[in-house]
Amino acid sequence: MSLKVFGAQLYGISNKDYWEPQLNKISRILDEDIKEKLKMRCDALDNEEKQMFLDCACFFIGDKKTSAIVTWDGSGWSGLHGWERLLSKCLVELDDYVCIRMHDHLKDLGREIAIQQSPYRLWSPQQSPQQIIIADNEAQVTGNYYNQVIGDKSRELVWLRWFHHGQRNLHSLSSLKNLRVLELNEELWANKHHLEELWQTDSTGPVLLRELVIYGCSKVEGFPKSIGCLINLKKIVLSYGSKMKSLPESFCLFQSLEHLELLVCVKLSSLPSSFGNLRNLRHLDLSGCTELSVLPDSFKKLILLGHLCLEGCSTLTLESNLFVNITKIEYLNLEGCMLKVFPRHITNQVNLTVLSVDGTSGLREIPTNISQPGKLQKFYVGSELLTSLPTTLGDFSCLTALRILINTPS
């Protein structure tokens, strides 16, 4: 109603000198009115929910909800229940990528409250050579130098996000026994020193760790053999591991691992023979692993796999029966692989919504029953050897995007 009244006040007036001061005035009035109403909604939260709301406003916007939930669980709260409460009250929302979003008014209000109630919850530090963001069950602390903060807070830390760290190793992280989420972001050009190893071989690392995310780790040669001791890990992301050639067999001990991304690991030539023991794996992304030539036989055991991306694995040859037991695929990207024969059993993937076999070398034909996956929404296919298309392409019932590149005889 307020917007209609103020809009009518400006309607029909084209003078810019009049509009600008009026809009400034309107924004001040609206901000105070909206802020008061939103504050009443926040005041109705219990203390635990309120702290979760403030965490979202200060830190978790743009992050996966799972990262927030495991952090709250590590603080002794009921993370999932609290999240659902915030969601039901429309104080938070999720985008199409399952990342946390929040209206700007709510974000601004949350940060205003955080300043007043908890001086340790800082979300916008000045850019510096080293930036560290730490969360624990009492407060969240931001500082410029790692060693100044870790000593006092090592027992309580549950979430550590560290940018431009410039460390050669993370040996001291082994003492963080309560750490649930570790995120390292290393800009390749920003530091003189780069991360070379996670922790010593004889160390178990942060034993309660749920998520390990490392971006820009060009000097890391691999995971320590003791990585298998982190039995609670659910998510691992490692990008630009240009020196990593293999994974230790102990890597396959992760019975709880659900999400794995090994991105642009250009020297990774093979996966452990027991890779299929990751029986709870649901999301796998090996994009840019250009030296990976074959998948182990045990790969067929990943029956819960729902997201598989092998884009850019240019030397990877796939077996035709790779998906004989894997039936829950929703997203499948084989773009750029050595695909001579369209993998059988793909048409049995009843939940498949996105399929890309574009840029594959050697693919000569598309099976006639390609439209059988009834939920397929996006289909991309292309090969220099592909010269014809099946007549059944017109049978897709849910298709919203179709791109086909074929070699037409001149």
Coordinates of C-alpha atoms in Angstrom, one line a residue:
M1 CA 0.0 0.0 0.0
S2 CA 2.8 2.4 0.9
L3 CA 4.4 1.8 -2.5
K4 CA 1.2 2.6 -4.3
V5 CA 0.8 5.9 -2.4
F6 CA 4.4 7.0 -3.0
G7 CA 4.2 5.9 -6.7
A8 CA 1.1 8.1 -7.2
Q9 CA 3.0 11.0 -5.7
L10 CA 5.7 10.7 -8.5
Y11 CA 3.4 9.7 -11.3
G12 CA 3.4 12.1 -14.2
I13 CA 6.4 14.2 -13.0
S14 CA 9.4 14.0 -15.3
N15 CA 11.6 16.5 -13.6
K16 CA 14.7 14.7 -12.4
D17 CA 15.5 17.3 -9.8
Y18 CA 12.2 16.6 -8.1
W19 CA 12.5 12.8 -8.3
E20 CA 15.9 12.4 -6.6
P21 CA 15.1 14.1 -3.3
Q22 CA 11.7 12.5 -3.2
L23 CA 13.1 9.0 -3.7
N24 CA 15.7 9.5 -1.0
K25 CA 12.9 10.6 1.4
I26 CA 10.7 7.6 0.4
S27 CA 13.6 5.2 0.9
R28 CA 14.2 6.5 4.4
I29 CA 10.6 6.2 5.4
L30 CA 10.1 2.8 3.9
D31 CA 13.4 1.5 5.4
E32 CA 12.3 2.4 8.9
D33 CA 8.8 1.0 8.5
I34 CA 10.0 -2.3 6.9
K35 CA 12.9 -2.6 9.4
E36 CA 10.6 -2.4 12.4
K37 CA 8.3 -5.1 11.0
L38 CA 11.2 -7.4 10.2
K39 CA 12.7 -6.8 13.6
M40 CA 9.5 -8.0 15.2
R41 CA 9.7 -11.2 13.2
C42 CA 13.3 -11.7 14.4
D43 CA 12.5 -11.0 18.0
A44 CA 10.0 -13.9 17.9
L45 CA 12.8 -16.4 17.3
D46 CA 14.2 -18.3 20.2
N47 CA 17.9 -17.7 21.0
E48 CA 19.2 -20.7 19.0
E49 CA 17.2 -19.8 15.9
K50 CA 18.2 -16.1 16.2
Q51 CA 21.9 -17.1 16.3
M52 CA 21.4 -19.2 13.1
F53 CA 19.6 -16.2 11.5
L54 CA 22.6 -13.9 12.3
D55 CA 25.0 -16.5 11.0
C56 CA 23.1 -16.6 7.7
A57 CA 23.0 -12.8 7.4
C58 CA 26.7 -12.5 8.2
F59 CA 28.4 -15.5 6.7
F60 CA 26.3 -18.1 4.9
I61 CA 24.7 -16.2 2.0
G62 CA 25.8 -17.9 -1.2
D63 CA 26.9 -21.1 0.7
K64 CA 25.3 -24.5 0.6
K65 CA 22.8 -25.1 3.3
T66 CA 24.6 -28.3 4.4
S67 CA 27.7 -26.2 5.4
A68 CA 25.5 -24.1 7.7
I69 CA 23.8 -27.1 9.2
V70 CA 26.9 -29.1 10.0
T71 CA 28.4 -25.9 11.6
W72 CA 25.3 -25.5 13.8
D73 CA 25.3 -29.1 14.7
G74 CA 29.0 -28.7 15.8
S75 CA 27.8 -25.9 18.1
G76 CA 25.5 -28.2 19.9
W77 CA 22.4 -26.9 18.1
S78 CA 19.8 -28.7 16.0
G79 CA 20.9 -27.5 12.7
L80 CA 18.3 -29.0 10.4
H81 CA 15.4 -28.2 12.7
G82 CA 16.6 -24.6 13.0
W83 CA 17.1 -24.2 9.3
E84 CA 13.6 -25.5 8.6
R85 CA 12.2 -23.0 11.1
L86 CA 14.0 -20.1 9.4
L87 CA 12.8 -21.3 6.1
S88 CA 9.2 -21.7 7.2
K89 CA 9.3 -18.1 8.5
C90 CA 10.6 -16.9 5.1
L91 CA 13.7 -15.4 6.8
V92 CA 15.9 -17.4 4.4
E93 CA 15.5 -19.1 1.1
L94 CA 17.3 -21.4 -1.3
D95 CA 18.2 -20.7 -5.0
D96 CA 18.3 -23.2 -7.8
Y97 CA 21.8 -24.4 -6.7
V98 CA 20.6 -25.1 -3.1
C99 CA 22.6 -22.1 -1.9
I100 CA 21.4 -19.8 0.9
R101 CA 19.8 -16.5 -0.1
M102 CA 18.3 -13.7 2.0
H103 CA 16.5 -10.5 1.1
D104 CA 18.7 -7.4 1.4
H105 CA 16.5 -5.9 4.1
L106 CA 16.9 -9.0 6.2
K107 CA 20.6 -9.2 5.6
D108 CA 21.1 -5.6 6.6
L109 CA 18.9 -6.0 9.7
G110 CA 20.8 -9.2 10.7
R111 CA 24.2 -7.5 10.4
E112 CA 22.9 -4.5 12.4
I113 CA 21.8 -6.8 15.2
A114 CA 25.1 -8.7 15.1
I115 CA 27.1 -5.5 15.6
Q116 CA 25.0 -4.7 18.7
Q117 CA 24.9 -8.1 20.3
S118 CA 28.1 -9.9 19.4
P119 CA 31.2 -7.8 18.5
Y120 CA 33.0 -11.0 17.6
R121 CA 30.7 -11.8 14.6
L122 CA 32.5 -9.8 11.9
W123 CA 31.6 -10.5 8.2
S124 CA 33.3 -7.8 6.2
P125 CA 37.0 -7.5 7.2
Q126 CA 39.3 -5.2 5.3
Q127 CA 41.2 -7.0 2.5
S128 CA 44.6 -8.0 3.6
P129 CA 47.3 -10.5 2.7
Q130 CA 45.8 -13.0 5.1
Q131 CA 42.1 -13.2 5.9
I132 CA 40.7 -15.7 8.4
I133 CA 37.1 -16.2 9.4
I134 CA 36.5 -18.5 12.4
A135 CA 33.2 -19.7 13.9
D136 CA 32.8 -21.4 17.3
N137 CA 29.9 -22.2 19.6
E138 CA 30.1 -18.8 21.4
A139 CA 31.2 -16.2 18.9
Q140 CA 32.7 -15.7 15.5
V141 CA 36.1 -14.0 15.2
T142 CA 37.9 -12.4 12.2
G143 CA 41.5 -11.5 12.3
N144 CA 44.5 -10.8 10.0
Y145 CA 46.9 -13.4 11.4
Y146 CA 46.3 -17.0 11.9
N147 CA 48.6 -17.6 14.8
Q148 CA 47.1 -14.7 16.8
V149 CA 43.6 -16.3 16.8
I150 CA 44.1 -20.1 16.7
G151 CA 45.7 -20.4 20.1
D152 CA 42.8 -19.1 22.1
K153 CA 40.0 -20.7 20.1
S154 CA 41.4 -24.1 19.0
R155 CA 39.1 -26.1 21.2
E156 CA 35.9 -24.5 20.1
L157 CA 36.4 -23.9 16.4
V158 CA 33.7 -25.6 14.3
W159 CA 34.1 -23.6 11.0
L160 CA 37.2 -22.1 9.5
R161 CA 37.2 -20.2 6.2
W162 CA 40.7 -18.9 5.3
F163 CA 41.5 -16.9 2.2
H164 CA 45.0 -16.1 0.9
H165 CA 46.6 -18.0 3.7
G166 CA 50.1 -18.3 2.3
Q167 CA 51.0 -21.4 4.4
R168 CA 53.1 -24.4 3.2
N169 CA 51.2 -26.8 5.4
L170 CA 48.3 -27.0 7.9
H171 CA 49.9 -29.1 10.6
S172 CA 48.5 -27.0 13.4
L173 CA 44.9 -27.8 12.2
S174 CA 45.3 -31.3 13.6
S175 CA 44.6 -29.9 17.0
L176 CA 41.2 -28.5 16.0
K177 CA 39.3 -31.5 17.3
N178 CA 35.9 -29.9 17.0
L179 CA 36.3 -28.5 13.4
R180 CA 33.4 -29.4 11.1
V181 CA 34.0 -27.3 8.0
L182 CA 37.4 -26.2 6.6
E183 CA 37.5 -24.0 3.5
L184 CA 40.8 -22.8 2.1
N185 CA 40.9 -20.4 -0.9
E186 CA 44.3 -19.8 -2.4
E187 CA 44.7 -17.4 -5.2
L188 CA 47.5 -18.8 -7.3
W189 CA 49.1 -15.4 -7.9
A190 CA 48.5 -13.8 -4.5
N191 CA 51.1 -15.4 -2.2
K192 CA 54.8 -16.2 -2.3
H193 CA 54.1 -19.4 -0.4
H194 CA 51.5 -22.0 -1.4
L195 CA 49.9 -25.0 0.3
E196 CA 52.0 -28.1 -0.3
E197 CA 50.5 -30.6 2.1
L198 CA 47.4 -30.7 4.3
W199 CA 48.9 -32.3 7.4
Q200 CA 51.6 -34.7 8.4
T201 CA 51.2 -38.4 7.5
D202 CA 51.3 -39.5 11.2
S203 CA 48.6 -37.0 12.1
T204 CA 44.9 -37.8 11.8
G205 CA 43.8 -34.2 11.0
P206 CA 40.6 -32.7 12.4
V207 CA 38.8 -35.9 13.3
L208 CA 35.3 -34.5 13.3
L209 CA 35.6 -32.8 9.9
R210 CA 32.5 -33.0 7.8
E211 CA 33.5 -30.7 4.8
L212 CA 36.9 -30.1 3.3
V213 CA 37.0 -27.5 0.5
I214 CA 40.3 -26.3 -1.1
Y215 CA 40.4 -24.0 -4.1
G216 CA 43.5 -23.1 -6.0
C217 CA 45.8 -25.8 -4.5
S218 CA 48.3 -26.0 -7.4
K219 CA 51.1 -27.3 -5.2
V220 CA 49.3 -30.0 -3.3
E221 CA 50.7 -33.4 -4.4
G222 CA 47.9 -35.5 -2.8
F223 CA 46.0 -36.4 0.2
P224 CA 47.8 -37.8 3.3
K225 CA 47.4 -41.5 3.9
S226 CA 45.7 -40.7 7.2
I227 CA 42.9 -39.0 5.3
G228 CA 40.9 -42.2 5.7
C229 CA 40.7 -41.6 9.5
L230 CA 38.3 -38.7 8.9
I231 CA 35.4 -41.0 8.9
N232 CA 32.8 -38.3 9.2
L233 CA 33.7 -36.5 6.0
K234 CA 30.7 -35.9 3.8
K235 CA 32.1 -33.4 1.3
I236 CA 35.5 -33.0 -0.4
V237 CA 36.3 -30.3 -3.0
L238 CA 39.8 -29.9 -4.4
S239 CA 40.5 -27.7 -7.4
Y240 CA 43.5 -27.2 -9.6
G241 CA 45.5 -30.0 -7.9
S242 CA 47.9 -29.9 -10.8
K243 CA 50.5 -32.1 -9.0
M244 CA 48.2 -34.8 -7.7
K245 CA 48.7 -38.0 -9.6
S246 CA 46.7 -40.5 -7.5
L247 CA 44.5 -41.0 -4.5
P248 CA 45.6 -43.2 -1.5
E249 CA 43.7 -46.4 -1.1
S250 CA 42.7 -45.1 2.4
F251 CA 40.6 -42.5 0.5
C252 CA 38.0 -45.2 -0.2
L253 CA 37.4 -45.8 3.5
F254 CA 34.9 -42.9 3.5
Q255 CA 31.7 -44.6 4.1
S256 CA 29.9 -41.3 4.8
L257 CA 31.3 -39.4 1.8
E258 CA 28.4 -38.0 -0.4
H259 CA 30.0 -35.2 -2.4
L260 CA 33.4 -35.3 -4.2
E261 CA 34.9 -32.8 -6.6
L262 CA 38.4 -33.2 -8.0
L263 CA 38.6 -30.3 -10.5
V264 CA 41.3 -29.8 -13.1
C265 CA 43.6 -32.3 -11.5
V266 CA 45.5 -32.6 -14.8
K267 CA 48.0 -35.3 -13.6
L268 CA 45.4 -37.6 -12.0
S269 CA 45.7 -40.7 -14.1
S270 CA 43.7 -43.3 -12.2
L271 CA 41.3 -43.8 -9.3
P272 CA 41.9 -46.5 -6.6
S273 CA 40.6 -49.9 -7.5
S274 CA 38.3 -49.8 -4.4
F275 CA 36.8 -46.5 -5.4
G276 CA 33.4 -48.2 -5.5
N277 CA 33.5 -48.6 -1.8
L278 CA 32.4 -45.0 -1.5
R279 CA 28.9 -46.4 -1.4
N280 CA 27.1 -43.3 -0.2
L281 CA 28.6 -41.1 -3.0
R282 CA 25.8 -39.0 -4.6
H283 CA 27.7 -36.2 -6.3
L284 CA 30.9 -36.8 -8.3
D285 CA 32.7 -34.1 -10.5
L286 CA 36.0 -34.9 -12.2
S287 CA 35.9 -32.1 -14.7
G288 CA 39.2 -31.3 -16.3
C289 CA 41.1 -34.5 -15.3
T290 CA 42.6 -34.8 -18.7
E291 CA 45.0 -37.7 -17.9
L292 CA 42.2 -39.9 -16.4
S293 CA 41.9 -42.7 -19.0
V294 CA 39.8 -45.3 -17.3
L295 CA 37.4 -45.8 -14.4
P296 CA 37.9 -48.8 -12.1
D297 CA 35.6 -51.8 -12.3
S298 CA 34.3 -51.0 -8.9
F299 CA 32.8 -47.8 -10.2
K300 CA 29.7 -49.7 -11.0
K301 CA 29.0 -50.1 -7.3
L302 CA 28.2 -46.4 -6.8
I303 CA 24.5 -47.1 -7.0
L304 CA 23.4 -43.9 -5.3
L305 CA 25.2 -41.6 -7.7
G306 CA 22.8 -38.9 -8.9
H307 CA 25.2 -36.3 -10.3
L308 CA 28.2 -37.3 -12.5
C309 CA 30.3 -34.8 -14.4
L310 CA 33.2 -36.0 -16.5
E311 CA 33.5 -32.9 -18.7
G312 CA 36.8 -32.4 -20.2
C313 CA 38.2 -35.8 -19.4
S314 CA 39.6 -36.0 -22.9
T315 CA 41.4 -39.3 -22.6
L316 CA 38.7 -41.1 -20.7
T317 CA 37.1 -44.1 -22.4
L318 CA 33.8 -45.3 -20.9
E319 CA 32.7 -48.9 -20.8
S320 CA 29.4 -49.4 -22.5
N321 CA 27.9 -51.1 -19.4
L322 CA 29.1 -48.5 -16.9
F323 CA 25.5 -47.7 -15.8
V324 CA 24.3 -51.2 -15.5
N325 CA 23.7 -50.9 -11.7
I326 CA 23.7 -47.1 -11.4
T327 CA 20.0 -46.1 -11.8
K328 CA 19.5 -42.8 -9.9
I329 CA 21.4 -40.4 -12.2
E330 CA 19.8 -37.0 -12.5
Y331 CA 22.6 -35.0 -14.1
L332 CA 25.1 -36.6 -16.5
N333 CA 27.8 -34.7 -18.3
L334 CA 30.2 -36.7 -20.6
E335 CA 31.2 -33.7 -22.7
G336 CA 34.6 -34.1 -24.3
C337 CA 35.1 -37.8 -23.3
M338 CA 36.3 -40.6 -25.6
L339 CA 32.8 -41.9 -26.3
K340 CA 32.7 -44.3 -29.2
V341 CA 29.5 -46.1 -28.2
F342 CA 26.6 -44.5 -26.5
P343 CA 26.6 -46.1 -23.0
R344 CA 23.9 -48.6 -22.6
H345 CA 21.5 -48.3 -19.7
I346 CA 21.5 -44.5 -19.9
T347 CA 18.0 -44.8 -21.2
N348 CA 17.0 -46.7 -18.0
Q349 CA 17.8 -43.6 -15.9
V350 CA 14.2 -42.7 -15.0
N351 CA 15.3 -39.6 -13.1
L352 CA 17.6 -38.2 -15.7
T353 CA 16.9 -34.5 -16.3
V354 CA 20.2 -33.2 -17.9
L355 CA 22.3 -35.2 -20.4
S356 CA 25.3 -33.8 -22.3
V357 CA 27.4 -35.9 -24.7
D358 CA 28.6 -32.9 -26.7
G359 CA 32.0 -32.8 -28.2
T360 CA 32.6 -36.5 -27.7
S361 CA 35.2 -38.1 -30.0
G362 CA 34.1 -41.2 -31.8
L363 CA 30.3 -41.1 -31.2
R364 CA 28.6 -42.3 -34.4
E365 CA 25.0 -42.8 -33.5
I366 CA 22.3 -42.0 -30.9
P367 CA 20.1 -45.0 -29.8
T368 CA 16.5 -45.0 -31.0
N369 CA 15.1 -45.2 -27.5
I370 CA 16.9 -42.0 -26.3
S371 CA 13.6 -40.3 -25.4
Q372 CA 12.8 -43.1 -23.0
P373 CA 14.0 -41.2 -19.8
G374 CA 10.7 -39.4 -19.3
K375 CA 12.0 -36.6 -17.2
L376 CA 14.8 -35.4 -19.5
Q377 CA 14.7 -31.6 -19.8
K378 CA 18.1 -30.7 -21.4
F379 CA 19.9 -32.8 -24.0
Y380 CA 23.2 -31.7 -25.7
V381 CA 24.9 -34.0 -28.2
G382 CA 27.6 -33.4 -30.8
S383 CA 30.3 -35.4 -32.6
E384 CA 32.2 -35.0 -35.8
L385 CA 31.3 -38.6 -36.7
L386 CA 27.6 -38.2 -36.0
T387 CA 25.8 -38.1 -39.4
S388 CA 22.2 -38.9 -38.6
L389 CA 19.6 -38.6 -36.0
P390 CA 16.9 -41.1 -34.8
T391 CA 13.3 -40.2 -35.6
T392 CA 12.4 -40.7 -32.0
L393 CA 13.9 -37.3 -31.0
G394 CA 10.5 -35.8 -31.3
D395 CA 9.1 -38.0 -28.6
F396 CA 10.6 -36.1 -25.6
S397 CA 7.7 -35.0 -23.3
C398 CA 9.6 -32.7 -20.9
L399 CA 12.4 -31.3 -23.0
T400 CA 13.1 -27.6 -22.7
A401 CA 16.6 -27.4 -24.3
L402 CA 18.0 -29.3 -27.2
R403 CA 21.3 -28.8 -29.0
I404 CA 22.6 -31.2 -31.6
L405 CA 25.7 -30.8 -33.7
I406 CA 26.2 -33.4 -36.5
N407 CA 28.5 -33.7 -39.5
T408 CA 26.4 -33.1 -42.5
P409 CA 27.8 -34.6 -45.8
S410 CA 28.7 -31.9 -48.3

